């Protein structure tokens, strides 16, 4: 485990010293804060507006950090040839990749924690209660980020940063709308289309399961069973993606 | 002596993505490295030296053939713990400092905590980076990165040191310091494998040299056998006169080089008896030998002959 921790620590240090990542974090804080000054146009929906802006900002900026950081993690090693230094040391390629993933999670979890605390402070000063469903929603945003990180690492294990960035974004967008698309296509009479959609639903991660912002914003309860299902879904998906990524990365040659 | 590296008929072909060409980078290379030996891989650019070292270090897999190191495979983590590697033009994480970089790599080797700090500082001092120890690597010059590369290769006090073009990018002082480190490792009984296309470096540092060209071994041998003690040729510079000019005419065809400029003659001749005859003839006829330089066989001659073949 020590070698995985060492690699993740380096990924974390490298990222937090990167100006773009720091700028993104500061920008997201400013957006959360700015939701307070939108009070006049909130039309009495101030609580909903602040919560929605906070959750959406954390979710969006997590996605941006993952795309900017995660998709470059592997390629940068190959492009800048730091990989020759690392893989000739007593660490397996699988553990190196897991270290990269853990490092990315460390960045994202730190961001999620700090931004959630910041949102809590903003809510406190705005005299808006921090509900259970808001906490669950933040927890599932973190799960969503975990899944996205695994997707980014998977694509980064074989594609360039630009391509893996595009693939990760596409996986996120299609994962957000897969249920809606499925709903309409279920009405199709073609069996082939139905089978194709079922197949897509199986391989495309369903981010719909991890989005309970509506519950948080409207103070609707979230059951414990649902949380267990959503977290389990994420963990199974992440395990499968990491398994596939290590298989690809293990066979990769570096010239 | 024990063979601790055995490379047997190793081949590597690169497949290009476009225009789908296949390049035979290494085409059946075989050699052995003995314990405590300094082994030099010599060859022109693109000869297959780096590919061979990358295969030795497990960065790329050979298409065929067998590589054995310390009686095992480089895939074995316990074997990798005993090897230090400096890749060609090394690169490091730009935002980490030199100290953090070595700390990270020492961690991968599981260097005990009580030894780590001292070893890092000693190595940083050894490669001359003490003043830049806490600066990010991104601010380093190419030579400084190369020095850090050497420090990281030594962090685990390796039994075998594999260095790919270790003098690359260094200024004359850096080259001297790097050579001193290699010689120090040699004195400590380490086994060194290094590649270079610079003949004097190989001649000075290696015990054994393997010459590679177009992916194959074209020559291999101990430096002391290659650089024979016997003299190869003599360069003679003479202050002459008309009598001497006429008398030396008969030697002209036997000289490798013969040229008259005003009152001087420049000769290169391989036969030492004839060289002595010329010197005596000049002295007996009121001429003067301005210089007489015997030249030994050099690695350069061996290398150039192999390249011609």
Coordinates of C-alpha atoms in Angstrom, one line a residue:
Chain A
X1 CA 0.0 0.0 0.0
X2 CA 2.9 2.3 0.7
X3 CA 3.9 2.7 -2.9
X4 CA 0.3 3.5 -3.9
X5 CA 0.2 6.1 -1.2
X6 CA 3.6 7.6 -2.4
X7 CA 2.3 7.9 -6.0
X8 CA -1.0 9.4 -4.9
X9 CA 0.8 11.9 -2.7
X10 CA 3.0 13.0 -5.7
X11 CA -0.2 13.4 -7.9
X12 CA -1.8 15.5 -5.2
X13 CA 1.3 17.7 -4.6
X14 CA 1.7 18.2 -8.4
X15 CA -2.0 19.2 -8.8
X16 CA -2.3 21.6 -5.9
X17 CA 0.8 23.5 -7.2
X18 CA -0.8 23.8 -10.6
X19 CA -2.2 27.3 -11.1
X20 CA -5.2 26.2 -13.3
X21 CA -6.5 23.8 -10.6
X22 CA -6.1 26.4 -7.9
X23 CA -7.8 29.0 -10.1
X24 CA -10.7 26.6 -10.7
X25 CA -11.1 26.0 -6.9
X26 CA -11.1 29.8 -6.2
X27 CA -13.6 30.4 -9.0
X28 CA -16.0 27.8 -7.7
X29 CA -15.9 29.4 -4.3
X30 CA -16.7 32.8 -5.8
X31 CA -19.7 31.3 -7.7
X32 CA -21.1 29.7 -4.5
X33 CA -20.7 33.0 -2.7
X34 CA -22.2 35.0 -5.6
X35 CA -25.5 33.0 -5.2
X36 CA -26.2 35.1 -2.1
X37 CA -26.3 38.3 -4.0
X38 CA -28.8 36.9 -6.5
X39 CA -31.5 37.3 -3.7
X40 CA -33.5 40.0 -5.5
X41 CA -34.1 37.7 -8.6
X42 CA -34.7 34.6 -6.5
X43 CA -38.4 35.5 -6.2
X44 CA -38.7 34.1 -2.7
X45 CA -36.8 30.9 -3.7
X46 CA -33.5 32.0 -2.1
X47 CA -32.9 28.7 -0.2
X48 CA -33.4 26.7 -3.3
X49 CA -31.3 29.0 -5.4
X50 CA -28.3 29.0 -3.0
X51 CA -28.5 25.2 -2.5
X52 CA -28.9 24.5 -6.2
X53 CA -26.0 26.9 -7.2
X54 CA -23.8 25.4 -4.5
X55 CA -24.4 21.8 -5.5
X56 CA -24.2 22.4 -9.2
X57 CA -21.0 24.4 -8.8
X58 CA -19.3 21.7 -6.7
X59 CA -20.5 19.0 -9.2
X60 CA -19.4 21.0 -12.3
X61 CA -16.0 22.0 -10.9
X62 CA -15.3 18.5 -9.8
X63 CA -15.9 17.4 -13.4
X64 CA -13.6 20.2 -14.7
X65 CA -10.8 19.2 -12.2
X66 CA -11.1 15.6 -13.2
X67 CA -11.0 16.3 -16.9
X68 CA -8.1 18.7 -16.6
X69 CA -6.1 16.6 -14.1
X70 CA -7.2 13.1 -14.6
X71 CA -7.0 12.8 -18.3
X72 CA -3.4 14.1 -18.3
X73 CA -2.1 11.9 -15.5
X74 CA -0.9 9.0 -17.6
X75 CA -0.2 10.8 -20.9
X76 CA 1.9 13.4 -19.3
X77 CA 4.1 10.7 -17.8
X78 CA 4.6 9.2 -21.2
X79 CA 5.0 12.4 -23.1
X80 CA 7.4 13.9 -20.6
X81 CA 9.1 10.5 -20.2
X82 CA 8.9 10.5 -16.4
X83 CA 7.4 7.1 -16.8
X84 CA 10.9 5.7 -17.5
X85 CA 12.0 6.8 -14.1
X86 CA 9.0 5.4 -12.3
X87 CA 8.3 2.0 -13.9
X88 CA 11.9 0.9 -13.6
X89 CA 11.5 1.2 -9.8
X90 CA 10.1 -1.6 -7.6
X91 CA 6.5 -0.7 -8.2
X92 CA 4.1 -2.7 -10.5
X93 CA 2.3 -0.9 -13.3
X94 CA -1.0 -1.8 -11.7
X95 CA 0.0 -0.2 -8.4
X96 CA 1.3 2.9 -10.3
X97 CA -2.1 3.3 -12.0
X98 CA -3.9 2.7 -8.7
X99 CA -1.7 5.4 -7.1
X100 CA -2.6 7.8 -9.9
X101 CA -6.3 7.1 -9.3
X102 CA -6.0 7.5 -5.6
X103 CA -4.1 10.8 -6.1
X104 CA -6.9 12.0 -8.3
X105 CA -9.4 11.0 -5.6
X106 CA -7.3 12.8 -3.0
X107 CA -7.6 16.0 -5.0
X108 CA -11.3 15.6 -5.7
X109 CA -12.2 14.6 -2.1
X110 CA -10.2 17.5 -0.7
X111 CA -12.0 19.8 -3.1
X112 CA -15.4 18.3 -2.2
X113 CA -14.6 18.6 1.5
X114 CA -13.4 22.2 1.4
X115 CA -16.2 23.3 -1.0
X116 CA -18.8 21.5 1.0
X117 CA -17.6 23.3 4.2
X118 CA -17.6 26.5 2.3
X119 CA -21.2 25.9 1.2
X120 CA -22.1 25.1 4.8
X121 CA -20.6 28.4 6.0
X122 CA -22.4 30.3 3.2
X123 CA -25.7 28.5 4.2
X124 CA -25.1 29.3 7.9
X125 CA -24.7 33.1 7.2
X126 CA -27.7 33.0 4.9
X127 CA -29.6 31.3 7.8
X128 CA -30.5 28.3 5.6
X129 CA -30.5 24.9 7.4
X130 CA -28.1 22.2 6.3
X131 CA -30.5 19.3 5.7
X132 CA -29.8 15.6 5.7
X133 CA -30.7 15.4 2.0
X134 CA -28.2 18.1 1.3
X135 CA -25.5 16.0 3.0
X136 CA -26.6 12.9 1.0
X137 CA -26.5 14.9 -2.2
X138 CA -23.0 16.1 -1.5
X139 CA -22.0 12.5 -0.7
X140 CA -23.4 11.3 -4.0
X141 CA -21.6 14.2 -5.8
X142 CA -18.4 12.7 -4.3
X143 CA -19.5 9.3 -5.6
X144 CA -20.1 10.8 -9.0
X145 CA -16.6 12.3 -8.9
X146 CA -15.2 8.9 -7.9
X147 CA -16.8 7.3 -10.9
X148 CA -15.8 10.0 -13.2
X149 CA -12.2 9.7 -12.0
X150 CA -12.2 6.0 -12.8
X151 CA -13.6 6.8 -16.2
X152 CA -10.9 9.4 -16.8
X153 CA -8.2 7.0 -15.7
X154 CA -9.6 4.3 -18.0
X155 CA -9.6 6.5 -21.1
X156 CA -6.3 8.0 -20.1
X157 CA -4.7 4.5 -20.0
X158 CA -4.9 4.3 -23.8
X159 CA -5.9 7.7 -25.3
X160 CA -4.3 11.2 -25.5
X161 CA -5.4 13.9 -23.0
X162 CA -7.7 15.6 -25.5
X163 CA -9.4 12.4 -26.6
X164 CA -9.7 11.0 -23.1
X165 CA -11.1 14.4 -22.0
X166 CA -13.7 14.2 -24.8
X167 CA -14.5 10.6 -24.0
X168 CA -14.9 11.4 -20.3
X169 CA -17.2 14.3 -21.0
X170 CA -19.2 12.2 -23.4
X171 CA -19.5 9.4 -20.8
X172 CA -20.7 12.0 -18.3
X173 CA -23.3 13.6 -20.6
X174 CA -24.6 10.3 -21.9
X175 CA -24.7 9.0 -18.3
X176 CA -26.8 12.0 -17.3
X177 CA -29.4 11.4 -20.0
X178 CA -29.4 7.7 -20.5
X179 CA -32.6 7.3 -18.5
X180 CA -34.4 9.9 -20.5
X181 CA -33.2 8.5 -23.8
X182 CA -34.2 5.0 -22.7
X183 CA -37.6 6.2 -21.7
X184 CA -38.4 7.4 -25.3
X185 CA -36.7 4.5 -27.1
X186 CA -38.6 2.0 -25.0
X187 CA -41.6 3.1 -26.9
X188 CA -39.9 2.0 -30.1
X189 CA -41.4 -1.1 -31.7
X190 CA -37.9 -2.2 -33.0
X191 CA -36.5 -5.1 -30.9
X192 CA -33.0 -4.3 -32.2
X193 CA -33.2 -0.7 -30.9
X194 CA -34.5 -1.9 -27.6
X195 CA -31.6 -4.5 -27.2
X196 CA -29.1 -1.8 -28.2
X197 CA -30.4 0.6 -25.6
X198 CA -30.4 -2.1 -22.9
X199 CA -26.7 -2.8 -23.9
X200 CA -25.9 0.9 -23.7
X201 CA -27.5 1.2 -20.3
X202 CA -25.4 -1.7 -19.2
X203 CA -22.1 -0.2 -20.2
X204 CA -22.7 3.6 -19.9
X205 CA -22.4 4.6 -16.2
X206 CA -25.8 5.9 -15.1
X207 CA -25.1 9.3 -13.4
X208 CA -28.8 9.8 -12.9
X209 CA -28.6 7.4 -9.9
X210 CA -26.0 9.8 -8.3
X211 CA -27.9 13.0 -8.9
X212 CA -30.3 13.8 -6.0
X213 CA -30.0 17.5 -6.1
X214 CA -33.8 17.8 -6.5
X215 CA -34.2 16.1 -3.1
X216 CA -31.7 18.4 -1.5
X217 CA -33.1 21.6 -3.0
X218 CA -36.7 20.7 -2.1
X219 CA -35.8 19.1 1.3
X220 CA -37.2 15.8 0.2
X221 CA -36.0 12.7 2.2
X222 CA -33.5 10.2 0.8
X223 CA -33.8 6.6 2.0
X224 CA -30.8 4.8 3.4
X225 CA -31.5 1.9 1.0
X226 CA -31.2 4.3 -2.0
X227 CA -27.9 5.6 -0.6
X228 CA -26.6 2.0 -0.2
X229 CA -27.7 1.2 -3.8
X230 CA -26.0 4.3 -5.3
X231 CA -22.8 3.8 -3.4
X232 CA -22.6 0.1 -4.2
X233 CA -23.4 0.9 -7.9
X234 CA -20.5 3.3 -7.9
X235 CA -18.0 1.0 -6.2
X236 CA -18.8 -1.9 -8.5
X237 CA -18.4 0.3 -11.6
X238 CA -15.2 1.8 -10.3
X239 CA -13.7 -1.7 -9.6
X240 CA -14.6 -2.9 -13.1
X241 CA -13.1 0.2 -14.7
X242 CA -9.9 0.0 -12.7
X243 CA -9.5 -3.6 -13.5
X244 CA -9.9 -2.9 -17.2
X245 CA -7.5 0.1 -16.9
X246 CA -4.8 -2.0 -15.2
X247 CA -5.1 -4.7 -17.9
X248 CA -4.5 -2.1 -20.6
X249 CA -1.8 -0.2 -18.8
X250 CA 0.0 -3.4 -17.9
X251 CA 0.4 -4.3 -21.6
X252 CA 1.4 -0.8 -22.7
X253 CA 4.8 -0.2 -24.2
X254 CA 6.7 3.1 -23.7
X255 CA 9.1 4.2 -26.4
Chain B
X1 CA 33.5 -14.1 -12.7
X2 CA 29.8 -14.5 -12.6
X3 CA 27.6 -13.4 -15.4
X4 CA 24.9 -11.2 -13.8
X5 CA 23.3 -10.0 -17.0
X6 CA 22.7 -12.4 -19.9
X7 CA 21.1 -11.0 -23.1
X8 CA 20.5 -13.8 -25.6
X9 CA 19.4 -13.2 -29.2
X10 CA 17.0 -10.4 -28.3
X11 CA 14.9 -8.8 -31.1
X12 CA 12.7 -5.8 -31.1
X13 CA 10.6 -4.5 -33.9
X14 CA 8.7 -1.3 -33.6
X15 CA 5.4 -1.0 -35.5
X16 CA 4.6 2.5 -36.6
X17 CA 1.0 3.6 -36.5
X18 CA 1.2 5.4 -39.8
X19 CA 2.4 4.6 -42.5
X20 CA 2.3 1.2 -40.9
X21 CA 6.0 0.5 -41.3
X22 CA 8.0 -2.0 -39.2
X23 CA 11.4 -1.0 -37.9
X24 CA 13.8 -3.6 -36.7
X25 CA 15.4 -1.6 -33.8
X26 CA 17.2 -4.6 -32.3
X27 CA 17.9 -7.6 -34.5
X28 CA 19.3 -10.5 -32.4
X29 CA 21.6 -8.9 -29.8
X30 CA 23.5 -11.2 -27.4
X31 CA 26.0 -10.3 -24.7
X32 CA 26.9 -11.0 -21.1
X33 CA 28.0 -8.7 -18.3
X34 CA 30.2 -9.9 -15.5
X35 CA 29.9 -8.9 -11.9
X36 CA 31.9 -5.8 -11.0
X37 CA 32.4 -5.0 -14.6
X38 CA 31.9 -1.7 -16.4
X39 CA 30.3 -2.5 -19.6
X40 CA 30.0 0.1 -22.4
X41 CA 27.4 -0.1 -25.2
X42 CA 28.8 1.9 -28.1
X43 CA 27.2 2.8 -31.3
X44 CA 26.1 5.6 -33.6
X45 CA 22.7 7.3 -33.0
X46 CA 19.8 5.0 -33.8
X47 CA 22.0 1.9 -33.4
X48 CA 19.7 0.3 -30.9
X49 CA 21.5 1.1 -27.6
X50 CA 18.6 2.7 -25.9
X51 CA 16.1 0.1 -27.0
X52 CA 18.5 -2.6 -25.7
X53 CA 18.7 -0.9 -22.3
X54 CA 14.9 -0.3 -22.2
X55 CA 14.4 -4.0 -22.8
X56 CA 17.0 -4.8 -20.1
X57 CA 15.0 -2.6 -17.7
X58 CA 11.6 -4.0 -18.7
X59 CA 10.3 -0.7 -20.1
X60 CA 9.6 -2.5 -23.4
X61 CA 9.3 -6.2 -24.1
X62 CA 11.4 -8.0 -26.7
X63 CA 9.6 -9.7 -29.6
X64 CA 11.9 -12.7 -29.0
X65 CA 15.0 -13.7 -27.1
X66 CA 15.8 -13.9 -23.5
X67 CA 17.0 -11.4 -20.9
X68 CA 18.2 -12.5 -17.5
X69 CA 19.4 -10.2 -14.8
X70 CA 20.7 -11.3 -11.4
X71 CA 19.6 -14.8 -12.3
X72 CA 16.0 -13.7 -12.7
X73 CA 13.7 -11.4 -14.5
X74 CA 13.4 -7.6 -14.3
X75 CA 9.7 -8.0 -13.7
X76 CA 10.6 -9.3 -10.2
X77 CA 10.3 -6.4 -7.8
X78 CA 13.1 -7.8 -5.6
X79 CA 15.5 -7.7 -8.5
X80 CA 14.5 -4.1 -9.4
X81 CA 15.3 -3.1 -5.9
X82 CA 19.0 -3.9 -6.7
X83 CA 19.2 -1.9 -9.8
X84 CA 19.6 1.8 -10.5
X85 CA 18.6 3.2 -13.8
X86 CA 19.2 6.6 -15.5
X87 CA 17.2 6.9 -18.7
X88 CA 18.3 8.9 -21.7
X89 CA 17.3 12.6 -21.2
X90 CA 15.6 11.9 -17.9
X91 CA 12.5 13.9 -16.9
X92 CA 10.9 14.5 -13.5
X93 CA 7.7 16.0 -12.0
X94 CA 8.0 19.7 -12.7
X95 CA 6.4 21.0 -9.5
X96 CA 8.4 18.8 -7.1
X97 CA 11.7 19.9 -5.6
X98 CA 14.9 17.9 -6.1
X99 CA 14.6 16.8 -2.5
X100 CA 11.0 15.8 -2.8
X101 CA 11.8 13.9 -6.0
X102 CA 14.5 11.8 -4.3
X103 CA 12.4 11.4 -1.2
X104 CA 9.6 9.9 -3.4
X105 CA 12.0 7.6 -5.3
X106 CA 13.7 6.5 -2.0
X107 CA 10.2 5.7 -0.7
X108 CA 9.5 3.4 -3.7
X109 CA 12.7 1.5 -2.9
X110 CA 11.7 1.3 0.7
X111 CA 14.9 3.0 1.9
X112 CA 14.7 3.0 5.8
X113 CA 13.6 6.3 7.3
X114 CA 16.7 6.6 9.4
X115 CA 18.9 6.4 6.3
X116 CA 16.8 8.3 3.8
X117 CA 17.5 11.9 4.8
X118 CA 21.2 11.4 5.0
X119 CA 21.4 9.5 1.8
X120 CA 19.4 12.1 -0.1
X121 CA 21.6 15.0 1.2
X122 CA 24.8 13.0 0.4
X123 CA 23.7 12.2 -3.1
X124 CA 22.5 15.8 -3.8
X125 CA 25.9 17.0 -2.6
X126 CA 27.6 14.3 -4.8
X127 CA 25.9 15.5 -7.9
X128 CA 26.4 19.2 -7.0
X129 CA 22.8 20.2 -6.5
X130 CA 23.0 21.2 -2.8
X131 CA 22.1 24.9 -3.5
X132 CA 19.1 23.9 -5.7
X133 CA 17.9 21.1 -3.4
X134 CA 14.6 22.9 -2.5
X135 CA 13.9 24.4 -6.0
X136 CA 11.2 22.9 -8.2
X137 CA 12.7 20.6 -10.9
X138 CA 10.8 22.6 -13.5
X139 CA 13.3 25.5 -13.0
X140 CA 16.3 23.2 -13.6
X141 CA 18.6 23.3 -16.6
X142 CA 19.2 20.2 -18.7
X143 CA 22.5 19.5 -17.0
X144 CA 20.9 19.8 -13.5
X145 CA 18.1 17.4 -14.5
X146 CA 20.8 15.0 -15.7
X147 CA 22.6 15.3 -12.3
X148 CA 19.3 14.7 -10.5
X149 CA 18.9 11.6 -12.8
X150 CA 22.2 10.3 -11.6
X151 CA 21.3 10.9 -7.9
X152 CA 18.0 9.0 -8.3
X153 CA 19.8 6.1 -9.9
X154 CA 22.0 5.8 -6.8
X155 CA 19.3 6.3 -4.2
X156 CA 19.0 2.6 -3.5
X157 CA 22.7 1.9 -3.4
X158 CA 22.3 -0.4 -6.3
X159 CA 24.3 -3.5 -7.2
X160 CA 23.9 -2.8 -10.9
X161 CA 23.8 0.6 -12.4
X162 CA 22.3 1.0 -15.9
X163 CA 23.0 4.4 -17.5
X164 CA 21.7 5.5 -20.8
X165 CA 23.9 8.3 -22.2
X166 CA 24.9 9.5 -18.7
X167 CA 27.0 12.4 -20.0
X168 CA 24.3 13.8 -22.3
X169 CA 23.5 17.5 -21.8
X170 CA 26.3 18.1 -19.4
X171 CA 28.9 20.9 -19.6
X172 CA 32.6 20.0 -19.3
X173 CA 32.6 20.3 -15.5
X174 CA 29.4 18.2 -15.3
X175 CA 31.0 15.5 -17.6
X176 CA 34.0 15.3 -15.4
X177 CA 31.9 15.0 -12.3
X178 CA 29.7 12.3 -13.9
X179 CA 32.8 10.4 -15.0
X180 CA 34.2 10.7 -11.4
X181 CA 31.0 9.2 -10.0
X182 CA 31.1 6.3 -12.5
X183 CA 34.7 5.6 -11.6
X184 CA 33.8 5.8 -7.9
X185 CA 31.1 3.2 -8.4
X186 CA 33.6 1.1 -10.3
X187 CA 36.0 1.3 -7.3
X188 CA 33.1 0.3 -5.0
X189 CA 32.7 -2.9 -7.0
X190 CA 29.4 -2.0 -8.6
X191 CA 28.4 -3.5 -12.0
X192 CA 27.8 -0.7 -14.5
X193 CA 26.2 -0.9 -17.9
X194 CA 26.2 2.4 -19.8
X195 CA 25.6 3.5 -23.4
X196 CA 27.4 6.2 -25.2
X197 CA 28.3 7.3 -28.7
X198 CA 31.3 9.2 -27.4
X199 CA 34.4 7.1 -27.9
X200 CA 36.7 8.7 -25.3
X201 CA 34.1 8.2 -22.6
X202 CA 33.8 4.4 -23.3
X203 CA 37.6 4.2 -23.6
X204 CA 38.2 5.9 -20.3
X205 CA 35.4 4.2 -18.2
X206 CA 34.6 0.8 -19.6
X207 CA 36.3 -2.6 -19.0
X208 CA 34.4 -4.2 -21.9
X209 CA 32.8 -2.7 -24.9
X210 CA 30.0 -3.9 -27.1
X211 CA 29.7 -2.1 -30.4
X212 CA 26.2 -2.0 -31.9
X213 CA 25.2 -0.9 -35.3
X214 CA 21.8 -1.2 -37.1
X215 CA 20.5 -3.3 -34.2
X216 CA 23.2 -6.0 -34.2
X217 CA 26.4 -6.5 -32.3
X218 CA 29.3 -5.9 -34.7
X219 CA 32.1 -6.2 -32.1
X220 CA 32.6 -7.0 -28.5
X221 CA 35.8 -7.2 -26.4
X222 CA 37.8 -6.0 -23.5
X223 CA 39.2 -2.5 -23.9
X224 CA 42.7 -3.6 -23.0
X225 CA 42.6 -6.1 -25.8
X226 CA 41.2 -3.6 -28.3
X227 CA 43.6 -0.8 -27.4
X228 CA 46.8 -2.8 -28.0
X229 CA 50.0 -1.5 -26.5
X230 CA 51.8 -1.9 -29.8
X231 CA 52.4 1.3 -31.7
X232 CA 50.2 1.9 -34.7
X233 CA 52.0 4.7 -36.6
X234 CA 54.4 7.6 -36.3
X235 CA 53.9 11.3 -37.1
X236 CA 57.2 12.9 -38.1
X237 CA 57.9 16.6 -38.8
X238 CA 61.2 17.4 -40.4
X239 CA 63.2 20.6 -41.2
X240 CA 64.6 19.7 -44.6
X241 CA 66.9 20.6 -47.4
X242 CA 67.2 19.6 -51.1
X243 CA 69.5 16.6 -50.3
X244 CA 67.0 15.2 -47.8
X245 CA 64.1 15.9 -50.1
X246 CA 65.7 13.8 -52.8
X247 CA 66.7 11.0 -50.4
X248 CA 63.2 10.7 -48.9
X249 CA 61.6 10.3 -52.3
X250 CA 62.1 6.5 -52.1
X251 CA 60.0 6.4 -48.9
X252 CA 57.1 8.3 -50.4
X253 CA 55.1 5.2 -51.4
X254 CA 55.5 3.6 -48.0
X255 CA 54.2 6.6 -46.1
X256 CA 50.5 6.9 -45.1
X257 CA 50.9 10.6 -45.5
X258 CA 53.7 12.6 -47.2
X259 CA 53.7 16.3 -47.7
X260 CA 56.3 19.0 -48.4
X261 CA 55.6 22.6 -47.3
X262 CA 58.5 25.1 -48.0
X263 CA 61.4 23.7 -45.9
X264 CA 59.3 21.2 -43.9
X265 CA 58.2 17.7 -44.5
X266 CA 55.2 16.0 -42.7
X267 CA 55.2 12.2 -42.7
X268 CA 52.9 9.5 -41.2
X269 CA 54.4 6.1 -41.5
X270 CA 53.4 2.7 -39.9
X271 CA 56.6 0.8 -40.2
X272 CA 58.8 1.6 -37.2
X273 CA 62.1 0.4 -38.9
X274 CA 61.5 2.8 -41.8
X275 CA 60.6 5.5 -39.4
X276 CA 63.9 5.1 -37.6
X277 CA 65.7 5.1 -41.0
X278 CA 64.1 8.4 -41.9
X279 CA 65.1 10.0 -38.6
X280 CA 68.7 8.8 -39.0
X281 CA 68.8 10.0 -42.7
X282 CA 67.6 13.5 -41.7
X283 CA 70.2 13.8 -38.9
X284 CA 73.1 12.5 -41.1
X285 CA 72.3 15.1 -43.8
X286 CA 72.1 18.3 -41.7
X287 CA 68.4 18.2 -41.3
X288 CA 66.4 18.5 -38.1
X289 CA 63.6 16.3 -36.7
X290 CA 61.1 18.8 -35.3
X291 CA 58.8 16.3 -33.8
X292 CA 58.4 12.5 -33.7
X293 CA 55.1 11.3 -32.3
X294 CA 54.4 7.6 -31.9
X295 CA 50.6 6.8 -32.0
X296 CA 48.9 3.9 -30.3
X297 CA 45.8 1.9 -31.4
X298 CA 42.7 3.7 -30.2
X299 CA 39.1 2.6 -29.7
X300 CA 38.3 4.9 -32.5
X301 CA 40.3 2.8 -35.0
X302 CA 38.5 -0.4 -33.8
X303 CA 35.1 1.4 -34.0
X304 CA 35.8 2.9 -37.4
X305 CA 36.9 -0.5 -38.8
X306 CA 33.8 -2.1 -37.5
X307 CA 31.6 0.6 -39.0
X308 CA 33.4 0.2 -42.4
X309 CA 32.6 -3.5 -42.4

